[in-house]
């Protein structure tokens, strides 16, 4: 695609220089030939070739390959859900931050819960749509360990720009350890706040990494994440409290209902969710 763009740029600049030279000498290709060649044939041939390459040559899309690490990314208004299949015999659910292997390709199965979204990690791959009722397979690869920013690239509503996510590319051993830790991570049901969470939050959220839960994000290992709600910074209990109380202002259009519990109940719920923080 870059090589094609360079050739097109060279052709356009050459045409511009030719036009200047023609004006000085008073002769050259007829206007009819320039219109047909430069205005019809040239863009048709180049754009058609680039379209074919984008669909076939780039191989962004892929067929299912059981030998590769597989990640499911499901778009919601306005957050991303990530599922790691067959880890310890059952899927593991997370949201907002994805864990992938570094230095090897993987498959991302893209789905949507509501409208068309687009999965894009600019430093790792191109864009691909997540379409309701359909699964698109995308090849992805991080050459080196690191943290990569991702973004929904298809307008999906008033909080489209705040539908961000993070991808953590990890060495194989560290990835296995993180997934094992996620599988074993769940707040102690005996902690204060567990009953409050079950009463006020469990209809929409789960804290069990093996249960998808309701319409809201899975909150397993929430305290290990660095953002809330698709982009709001999260570094501790104060950020979590601010999000729970002020999310209609932080992210207008969020489908999370207003927080109506009293302060003592809210404090217990926050302590319960923060209990997995190391």
Coordinates of C-alpha atoms in Angstrom, one line a residue:
X1 CA 0.0 0.0 0.0
X2 CA 2.9 2.4 0.8
X3 CA 4.7 1.5 -2.4
X4 CA 1.5 2.1 -4.4
X5 CA 0.9 5.5 -2.7
X6 CA 4.5 6.5 -3.6
X7 CA 4.0 5.6 -7.2
X8 CA 0.7 7.5 -7.4
X9 CA 2.4 10.6 -5.8
X10 CA 5.2 10.3 -8.3
X11 CA 2.8 10.2 -11.1
X12 CA 0.8 13.2 -9.9
X13 CA 3.9 15.3 -9.4
X14 CA 5.2 14.2 -12.8
X15 CA 1.9 15.3 -14.4
X16 CA 2.1 18.7 -12.6
X17 CA 5.7 19.2 -13.8
X18 CA 4.7 18.2 -17.3
X19 CA 1.8 20.7 -17.3
X20 CA 4.3 23.5 -16.4
X21 CA 6.7 22.5 -19.1
X22 CA 3.8 22.3 -21.6
X23 CA 2.8 25.8 -20.9
X24 CA 6.3 27.1 -21.7
X25 CA 6.7 25.2 -24.9
X26 CA 3.1 25.4 -26.1
X27 CA 2.6 21.8 -27.1
X28 CA 1.8 18.5 -25.4
X29 CA -0.9 15.9 -24.9
X30 CA -4.5 17.0 -25.8
X31 CA -6.9 18.0 -23.0
X32 CA -9.2 15.1 -24.0
X33 CA -6.4 12.6 -23.6
X34 CA -5.4 14.0 -20.2
X35 CA -9.0 13.9 -19.0
X36 CA -9.5 10.3 -20.1
X37 CA -6.1 9.1 -19.1
X38 CA -5.5 11.1 -15.9
X39 CA -9.1 11.6 -14.8
X40 CA -10.7 8.1 -15.6
X41 CA -8.2 5.4 -16.4
X42 CA -5.4 6.3 -13.9
X43 CA -7.6 6.5 -10.8
X44 CA -9.6 3.4 -11.8
X45 CA -6.6 1.2 -12.4
X46 CA -4.7 2.4 -9.3
X47 CA -7.7 2.3 -6.9
X48 CA -8.8 -1.0 -8.2
X49 CA -5.3 -2.5 -7.7
X50 CA -5.1 -1.1 -4.2
X51 CA -8.5 -2.4 -3.3
X52 CA -7.6 -5.9 -4.5
X53 CA -4.4 -5.8 -2.6
X54 CA -6.2 -4.7 0.6
X55 CA -8.6 -7.6 0.3
X56 CA -6.2 -10.3 -0.8
X57 CA -2.6 -9.3 -0.5
X58 CA -2.5 -7.8 3.0
X59 CA -4.2 -10.9 4.5
X60 CA -5.6 -8.9 7.5
X61 CA -8.5 -11.3 7.5
X62 CA -7.7 -14.9 8.3
X63 CA -9.2 -18.4 8.5
X64 CA -9.6 -20.2 11.8
X65 CA -6.4 -21.8 13.0
X66 CA -6.6 -23.8 16.2
X67 CA -2.8 -23.7 16.6
X68 CA -2.9 -19.9 17.2
X69 CA -3.8 -18.1 20.4
X70 CA -7.3 -16.9 20.0
X71 CA -9.0 -13.9 21.5
X72 CA -12.6 -12.8 21.2
X73 CA -13.3 -9.1 21.1
X74 CA -17.0 -8.1 21.4
X75 CA -18.0 -4.4 20.9
X76 CA -20.6 -2.8 23.1
X77 CA -21.8 0.7 23.4
X78 CA -19.3 1.9 24.5
X79 CA -16.7 -0.6 25.7
X80 CA -14.9 -3.8 24.6
X81 CA -15.3 -7.2 26.1
X82 CA -12.5 -9.7 25.8
X83 CA -12.8 -13.5 26.1
X84 CA -10.0 -16.0 26.3
X85 CA -11.3 -19.4 25.2
X86 CA -10.4 -22.8 26.6
X87 CA -8.2 -21.5 29.4
X88 CA -8.4 -24.1 32.1
X89 CA -11.4 -25.7 30.4
X90 CA -13.7 -22.6 30.3
X91 CA -13.7 -19.1 28.8
X92 CA -12.3 -16.2 30.8
X93 CA -14.0 -12.8 30.5
X94 CA -12.5 -9.4 30.9
X95 CA -13.1 -5.9 29.6
X96 CA -11.2 -2.8 28.6
X97 CA -7.8 -4.4 28.5
X98 CA -6.7 -7.4 26.5
X99 CA -3.8 -9.8 27.1
X100 CA -2.0 -11.3 24.0
X101 CA 1.2 -13.1 23.3
X102 CA 4.2 -11.1 22.1
X103 CA 6.3 -12.3 19.2
X104 CA 3.7 -14.6 17.6
X105 CA 0.6 -14.1 15.6
X106 CA -2.9 -14.6 17.0
X107 CA -6.5 -14.6 15.8
X108 CA -9.0 -12.1 17.0
X109 CA -12.7 -13.0 16.6
X110 CA -14.6 -9.8 16.2
X111 CA -18.3 -9.6 17.2
X112 CA -20.7 -6.9 18.2
X113 CA -23.5 -6.8 20.7
X114 CA -25.4 -3.9 19.3
X115 CA -24.2 -1.7 16.3
X116 CA -21.3 -1.8 14.0
X117 CA -18.0 -1.2 15.7
X118 CA -14.4 -1.3 14.4
X119 CA -11.4 -2.9 16.1
X120 CA -8.2 -0.9 15.6
X121 CA -4.8 -1.1 17.3
X122 CA -2.8 1.3 15.1
X123 CA 0.7 0.0 16.0
X124 CA -0.3 -3.7 15.5
X125 CA -2.7 -4.0 12.5
X126 CA -5.3 -2.3 10.4
X127 CA -9.0 -1.9 11.1
X128 CA -11.7 -4.5 10.9
X129 CA -15.4 -4.1 11.6
X130 CA -17.3 -5.9 14.3
X131 CA -20.8 -6.6 12.9
X132 CA -23.9 -7.8 14.8
X133 CA -24.7 -11.4 14.1
X134 CA -21.4 -12.1 12.3
X135 CA -17.9 -13.1 13.4
X136 CA -14.9 -11.6 11.5
X137 CA -11.5 -13.2 12.0
X138 CA -8.5 -10.9 12.1
X139 CA -4.8 -11.7 12.3
X140 CA -2.8 -9.6 14.8
X141 CA 0.8 -9.7 15.9
X142 CA 2.9 -7.7 18.3
X143 CA 6.6 -8.1 17.5
X144 CA 7.7 -7.1 21.0
X145 CA 6.3 -7.0 24.5
X146 CA 4.6 -3.7 25.3
X147 CA 1.4 -1.9 25.9
X148 CA -0.6 -0.8 22.8
X149 CA -3.5 1.6 22.7
X150 CA -6.7 0.6 20.8
X151 CA -9.7 2.5 19.6
X152 CA -13.1 1.9 18.0
X153 CA -12.7 3.2 14.5
X154 CA -16.4 3.1 13.4
X155 CA -18.8 5.8 14.6
X156 CA -21.1 3.9 16.9
X157 CA -22.8 6.6 19.0
X158 CA -22.2 9.7 21.0
X159 CA -19.4 8.1 23.0
X160 CA -17.6 6.6 20.1
X161 CA -14.4 8.5 20.8
X162 CA -14.3 7.3 24.4
X163 CA -14.6 3.6 23.3
X164 CA -10.9 3.0 23.9
X165 CA -9.0 -0.2 25.1
X166 CA -5.5 -1.3 25.9
X167 CA -3.6 -4.4 24.6
X168 CA -0.9 -5.9 26.7
X169 CA 1.5 -8.0 24.7
X170 CA 3.4 -10.4 27.0
X171 CA 6.0 -13.1 26.8
X172 CA 4.5 -16.6 26.8
X173 CA 5.4 -17.4 30.4
X174 CA 4.1 -14.1 31.7
X175 CA 0.9 -14.4 29.6
X176 CA 0.2 -17.8 31.0
X177 CA 0.8 -16.5 34.5
X178 CA -1.5 -13.5 34.0
X179 CA -4.3 -15.7 32.6
X180 CA -3.9 -18.2 35.5
X181 CA -4.1 -15.2 37.9
X182 CA -7.2 -13.9 36.2
X183 CA -8.8 -17.4 36.4
X184 CA -8.2 -17.4 40.1
X185 CA -9.2 -13.8 40.7
X186 CA -12.5 -13.1 42.4
X187 CA -13.2 -11.0 45.5
X188 CA -13.8 -13.0 48.6
X189 CA -17.6 -13.4 49.0
X190 CA -17.1 -13.2 52.8
X191 CA -15.8 -9.6 52.5
X192 CA -18.0 -6.6 53.5
X193 CA -19.5 -5.3 50.4
X194 CA -20.1 -8.7 48.7
X195 CA -23.8 -8.7 49.7
X196 CA -24.1 -5.0 48.6
X197 CA -22.6 -5.8 45.3
X198 CA -24.9 -8.8 44.8
X199 CA -27.9 -6.6 45.6
X200 CA -27.1 -3.5 43.6
X201 CA -24.6 -4.5 40.9
X202 CA -24.8 -8.2 40.0
X203 CA -27.8 -7.8 37.7
X204 CA -25.5 -6.1 35.2
X205 CA -21.9 -7.1 36.3
X206 CA -20.1 -10.2 37.3
X207 CA -16.9 -10.4 39.4
X208 CA -16.3 -14.1 38.4
X209 CA -13.9 -14.3 35.4
X210 CA -15.8 -17.4 34.3
X211 CA -19.2 -15.8 34.1
X212 CA -20.0 -13.2 31.4
X213 CA -22.7 -11.6 33.6
X214 CA -25.3 -9.2 32.5
X215 CA -25.2 -6.2 30.0
X216 CA -22.3 -4.5 31.8
X217 CA -18.6 -5.3 31.7
X218 CA -17.1 -8.2 33.7
X219 CA -15.4 -6.7 36.7
X220 CA -13.1 -9.6 37.6
X221 CA -9.6 -8.3 38.5
X222 CA -10.9 -4.7 38.1
X223 CA -8.3 -3.4 40.5
X224 CA -5.5 -4.6 38.1
X225 CA -6.8 -2.4 35.3
X226 CA -5.6 1.1 34.4
X227 CA -8.9 2.6 33.0
X228 CA -12.6 2.5 33.6
X229 CA -15.5 2.8 31.2
X230 CA -13.4 2.8 28.0
X231 CA -10.9 5.5 28.8
X232 CA -11.4 7.1 32.3
X233 CA -8.1 6.8 34.3
X234 CA -8.1 4.4 37.2
X235 CA -5.4 4.2 39.8
X236 CA -7.3 3.5 43.0
X237 CA -10.4 3.8 45.1
X238 CA -10.8 7.6 44.5
X239 CA -11.0 7.1 40.7
X240 CA -13.5 4.3 41.1
X241 CA -15.7 6.4 43.4
X242 CA -15.5 9.3 41.0
X243 CA -16.6 7.1 38.1
X244 CA -19.5 5.5 40.0
X245 CA -20.8 8.9 41.1
X246 CA -20.1 11.1 38.1
X247 CA -20.1 8.7 35.1
X248 CA -23.1 10.6 33.5
X249 CA -20.8 13.7 33.3
X250 CA -17.6 11.8 32.5
X251 CA -19.2 9.7 29.8
X252 CA -22.5 11.2 28.7
X253 CA -24.6 8.5 26.9
X254 CA -23.2 5.7 28.9
X255 CA -25.8 3.0 29.5
X256 CA -24.8 2.5 33.1
X257 CA -27.7 3.6 35.3
X258 CA -27.1 6.4 37.9
X259 CA -25.6 5.2 41.2
X260 CA -28.3 5.6 43.9
X261 CA -26.9 3.7 46.9
X262 CA -25.9 5.7 50.0
X263 CA -22.3 6.5 50.8
X264 CA -21.7 3.7 53.3
X265 CA -23.0 1.1 50.8
X266 CA -20.9 2.6 48.1
X267 CA -17.8 2.5 50.2
X268 CA -18.3 -1.2 51.0
X269 CA -18.8 -2.0 47.3
X270 CA -15.6 -0.1 46.4
X271 CA -13.6 -1.9 49.1
X272 CA -15.0 -5.2 47.8
X273 CA -14.0 -4.4 44.1
X274 CA -10.6 -3.0 45.2
X275 CA -9.8 -6.1 47.3
X276 CA -7.9 -7.8 44.4
X277 CA -5.4 -4.9 44.2
X278 CA -1.9 -6.2 45.0

